[in-house]
Amino acid sequence: MGIDALRPDQTDAAAKSLTAAFWDDPLLRIVISPDEKKRQALGEWFFGTILKDGLVNGETSCNDDASAVAIWFPPGKTTLGMGRMLRAGFAALPFKVGLSGASRFMRAMSTGEKFHKVVDGPHWYLLALGTRPELQGTGLGSALIERGSSQADAAHIPCYLETASESNVAFYTKRGFEVTDQTEVLGFTFWGMMRKPQ
């Protein structure tokens, strides 16, 4: 599948791919807007900011043209925290999405933090995984999961993620993840999922 570490010069292409992959995901609707023009421009900024943090603190990987991307955080780097988010560039969030959008984002983050506490001890955290819609079902997503989960398996520790998409729950379940929690947030269902070492 040709999966390698994301290079800094691929960040823009990766942000576009993640925006396309998450186009109808509740995450973009909650944080940004149901408005498609806003979602396109601000989605690329949003994921570009996350990718910058991934390049510094995580293991961000992609295929050759960055049309499929994953952001994994290894043990010791799995807590995002406000300070780290601000350093990554999220201080601009209220100016980008307005105070109500920033408030919705913080509410979603708070839910994720509560879910995340179910994981006791060192683990790998899959923050984001996305493949451009026209390439979904080709095995790229599975290859990106394997890249991070294999390191967790080698260390005999679990993997963790959150999702707000029911189709993603089915996708991750097929790859060894189990639902650990779920709740309603702003009219959408959020799930926490964990994969035990195999």
Tab-separated table of C-alpha atoms in Angstrom:
chain	number	residue	atom	x	y	z
A	1	MET	CA	0.000	0.000	0.000
A	2	GLY	CA	3.028	2.326	0.187
A	3	ILE	CA	2.238	3.815	3.605
A	4	ASP	CA	4.936	6.145	4.953
A	5	ALA	CA	5.344	9.000	7.416
A	6	LEU	CA	3.653	12.198	6.293
A	7	ARG	CA	6.147	14.796	5.081
A	8	PRO	CA	5.624	18.465	6.016
A	9	ASP	CA	5.195	19.332	2.314
A	10	GLN	CA	2.221	16.932	2.164
A	11	THR	CA	0.278	18.702	4.928
A	12	ASP	CA	-1.985	20.710	2.584
A	13	ALA	CA	-2.876	17.645	0.497
A	14	ALA	CA	-3.503	15.624	3.678
A	15	ALA	CA	-5.767	18.357	5.102
A	16	LYS	CA	-7.797	18.354	1.865
A	17	SER	CA	-8.097	14.555	2.013
A	18	LEU	CA	-9.270	14.567	5.633
A	19	THR	CA	-11.799	17.317	4.849
A	20	ALA	CA	-13.165	15.220	1.983
A	21	ALA	CA	-13.248	12.077	4.136
A	22	PHE	CA	-15.032	13.840	7.013
A	23	TRP	CA	-17.309	15.922	4.765
A	24	ASP	CA	-20.569	14.528	6.174
A	25	ASP	CA	-19.146	13.513	9.552
A	26	PRO	CA	-20.788	15.143	12.585
A	27	LEU	CA	-17.353	16.438	13.655
A	28	LEU	CA	-17.239	19.044	10.879
A	29	ARG	CA	-20.923	19.852	11.266
A	30	ILE	CA	-20.536	20.377	15.016
A	31	VAL	CA	-17.344	22.408	14.916
A	32	ILE	CA	-17.731	24.344	11.697
A	33	SER	CA	-21.121	24.504	10.039
A	34	PRO	CA	-23.680	22.670	7.928
A	35	ASP	CA	-22.784	25.327	5.321
A	36	GLU	CA	-20.720	23.610	2.606
A	37	LYS	CA	-18.568	26.633	1.674
A	38	LYS	CA	-17.545	27.169	5.284
A	39	ARG	CA	-16.906	23.468	5.759
A	40	GLN	CA	-14.504	23.325	2.813
A	41	ALA	CA	-12.333	26.284	3.775
A	42	LEU	CA	-12.456	25.851	7.528
A	43	GLY	CA	-12.234	22.055	7.332
A	44	GLU	CA	-8.852	22.362	5.636
A	45	TRP	CA	-7.666	24.817	8.302
A	46	PHE	CA	-9.013	22.588	11.081
A	47	PHE	CA	-7.318	19.426	9.833
A	48	GLY	CA	-4.174	21.316	8.866
A	49	THR	CA	-3.879	22.442	12.475
A	50	ILE	CA	-4.401	18.905	13.781
A	51	LEU	CA	-1.820	17.607	11.308
A	52	LYS	CA	0.754	20.108	12.566
A	53	ASP	CA	0.341	18.698	16.062
A	54	GLY	CA	0.521	15.185	14.639
A	55	LEU	CA	3.840	15.945	12.945
A	56	VAL	CA	5.294	17.226	16.226
A	57	ASN	CA	3.773	14.876	18.800
A	58	GLY	CA	2.492	11.869	16.912
A	59	GLU	CA	3.020	9.485	14.060
A	60	THR	CA	1.185	10.845	11.068
A	61	SER	CA	1.189	8.590	8.040
A	62	CYS	CA	-0.236	8.560	4.525
A	63	ASN	CA	-0.020	6.926	1.123
A	64	ASP	CA	2.092	8.410	-1.686
A	65	ASP	CA	-0.265	11.257	-2.625
A	66	ALA	CA	-1.717	11.816	0.878
A	67	SER	CA	-5.199	10.771	-0.243
A	68	ALA	CA	-5.386	8.517	2.838
A	69	VAL	CA	-4.128	9.812	6.183
A	70	ALA	CA	-3.913	8.702	9.815
A	71	ILE	CA	-2.832	10.607	12.912
A	72	TRP	CA	-1.688	8.337	15.737
A	73	PHE	CA	-0.350	9.473	19.105
A	74	PRO	CA	1.993	7.098	20.956
A	75	PRO	CA	2.095	6.442	24.704
A	76	GLY	CA	2.988	9.573	26.646
A	77	LYS	CA	1.508	11.850	23.963
A	78	THR	CA	-2.145	10.778	24.062
A	79	THR	CA	-3.470	13.706	26.132
A	80	LEU	CA	-3.999	16.726	23.895
A	81	GLY	CA	-4.570	19.321	26.639
A	82	MET	CA	-5.384	23.002	26.188
A	83	GLY	CA	-1.767	24.166	26.136
A	84	ARG	CA	-0.828	21.758	23.391
A	85	MET	CA	-3.907	22.667	21.358
A	86	LEU	CA	-3.070	26.360	21.629
A	87	ARG	CA	0.527	25.721	20.527
A	88	ALA	CA	-0.787	23.804	17.523
A	89	GLY	CA	-2.820	26.834	16.434
A	90	PHE	CA	-6.248	26.320	17.966
A	91	ALA	CA	-6.079	29.767	19.587
A	92	ALA	CA	-7.481	30.949	16.246
A	93	LEU	CA	-10.536	28.674	16.510
A	94	PRO	CA	-12.995	31.295	17.886
A	95	PHE	CA	-11.955	33.677	15.096
A	96	LYS	CA	-12.398	30.971	12.477
A	97	VAL	CA	-15.684	29.378	13.583
A	98	GLY	CA	-17.084	31.962	16.008
A	99	LEU	CA	-17.668	31.626	19.719
A	100	SER	CA	-20.557	29.196	19.255
A	101	GLY	CA	-18.432	26.933	17.029
A	102	ALA	CA	-15.569	27.032	19.535
A	103	SER	CA	-18.004	26.202	22.328
A	104	ARG	CA	-19.367	23.231	20.354
A	105	PHE	CA	-15.809	22.024	19.725
A	106	MET	CA	-14.933	22.228	23.436
A	107	ARG	CA	-18.087	20.296	24.311
A	108	ALA	CA	-17.172	17.540	21.853
A	109	MET	CA	-13.589	17.507	23.193
A	110	SER	CA	-14.890	17.213	26.756
A	111	THR	CA	-16.924	14.151	25.772
A	112	GLY	CA	-13.864	12.611	24.143
A	113	GLU	CA	-11.765	13.239	27.257
A	114	LYS	CA	-14.344	11.446	29.442
A	115	PHE	CA	-14.407	8.469	27.072
A	116	HIS	CA	-10.624	8.403	26.891
A	117	LYS	CA	-10.316	7.804	30.635
A	118	VAL	CA	-11.536	4.223	30.160
A	119	VAL	CA	-8.062	3.365	28.864
A	120	ASP	CA	-5.882	2.609	31.852
A	121	GLY	CA	-2.156	2.936	31.235
A	122	PRO	CA	-0.031	3.314	28.085
A	123	HIS	CA	-1.846	3.079	24.756
A	124	TRP	CA	-1.882	4.336	21.171
A	125	TYR	CA	-4.518	6.956	20.299
A	126	LEU	CA	-5.925	7.139	16.775
A	127	LEU	CA	-7.039	10.756	16.586
A	128	ALA	CA	-8.061	10.802	12.930
A	129	LEU	CA	-8.188	8.438	9.976
A	130	GLY	CA	-9.557	9.398	6.588
A	131	THR	CA	-9.475	8.312	2.958
A	132	ARG	CA	-10.837	10.335	0.056
A	133	PRO	CA	-14.336	9.000	-0.748
A	134	GLU	CA	-13.396	7.726	-4.211
A	135	LEU	CA	-10.661	5.525	-2.662
A	136	GLN	CA	-12.615	4.163	0.286
A	137	GLY	CA	-12.888	0.378	0.267
A	138	THR	CA	-9.471	-0.108	-1.371
A	139	GLY	CA	-7.643	-1.185	1.800
A	140	LEU	CA	-5.870	2.088	2.520
A	141	GLY	CA	-7.711	2.645	5.797
A	142	SER	CA	-6.866	-0.859	6.966
A	143	ALA	CA	-3.199	-0.319	6.093
A	144	LEU	CA	-3.144	2.915	8.098
A	145	ILE	CA	-4.706	1.176	11.100
A	146	GLU	CA	-2.181	-1.642	10.832
A	147	ARG	CA	0.719	0.815	10.926
A	148	GLY	CA	-0.278	2.098	14.368
A	149	SER	CA	-1.919	-0.992	15.846
A	150	SER	CA	1.068	-3.197	15.039
A	151	GLN	CA	3.240	-0.987	17.240
A	152	ALA	CA	0.684	-1.251	20.034
A	153	ASP	CA	0.575	-5.036	19.617
A	154	ALA	CA	4.377	-5.247	19.758
A	155	ALA	CA	4.290	-3.362	23.083
A	156	HIS	CA	1.265	-5.389	24.320
A	157	ILE	CA	-0.816	-2.253	24.892
A	158	PRO	CA	-4.273	-1.198	23.606
A	159	CYS	CA	-5.360	1.302	20.967
A	160	TYR	CA	-8.126	3.856	21.477
A	161	LEU	CA	-10.245	6.141	19.277
A	162	GLU	CA	-13.462	8.155	19.188
A	163	THR	CA	-15.927	8.449	16.340
A	164	ALA	CA	-19.238	10.162	15.650
A	165	SER	CA	-20.177	7.994	12.678
A	166	GLU	CA	-22.118	4.727	12.944
A	167	SER	CA	-20.514	3.434	9.723
A	168	ASN	CA	-17.107	4.012	11.317
A	169	VAL	CA	-18.154	1.918	14.323
A	170	ALA	CA	-18.749	-1.011	11.947
A	171	PHE	CA	-15.450	-0.357	10.132
A	172	TYR	CA	-13.394	-0.312	13.335
A	173	THR	CA	-15.251	-3.257	14.861
A	174	LYS	CA	-14.112	-5.394	11.906
A	175	ARG	CA	-10.558	-4.384	12.758
A	176	GLY	CA	-10.632	-5.472	16.387
A	177	PHE	CA	-12.026	-2.389	18.171
A	178	GLU	CA	-14.884	-2.640	20.655
A	179	VAL	CA	-17.259	0.107	21.807
A	180	THR	CA	-16.416	1.200	25.351
A	181	ASP	CA	-18.890	4.077	25.693
A	182	GLN	CA	-21.403	6.169	23.783
A	183	THR	CA	-23.431	9.307	24.414
A	184	GLU	CA	-25.427	12.012	22.668
A	185	VAL	CA	-23.703	15.338	22.049
A	186	LEU	CA	-25.424	18.223	20.285
A	187	GLY	CA	-27.837	15.859	18.573
A	188	PHE	CA	-25.192	13.367	17.437
A	189	THR	CA	-23.988	10.078	18.905
A	190	PHE	CA	-20.335	9.781	19.933
A	191	TRP	CA	-18.609	6.448	20.528
A	192	GLY	CA	-15.380	5.583	22.311
A	193	MET	CA	-13.662	2.419	21.060
A	194	MET	CA	-10.706	0.354	22.225
A	195	ARG	CA	-8.673	-2.436	20.637
A	196	LYS	CA	-6.915	-4.843	22.960
A	197	PRO	CA	-3.409	-5.974	22.014
A	198	GLN	CA	-3.398	-8.985	19.721
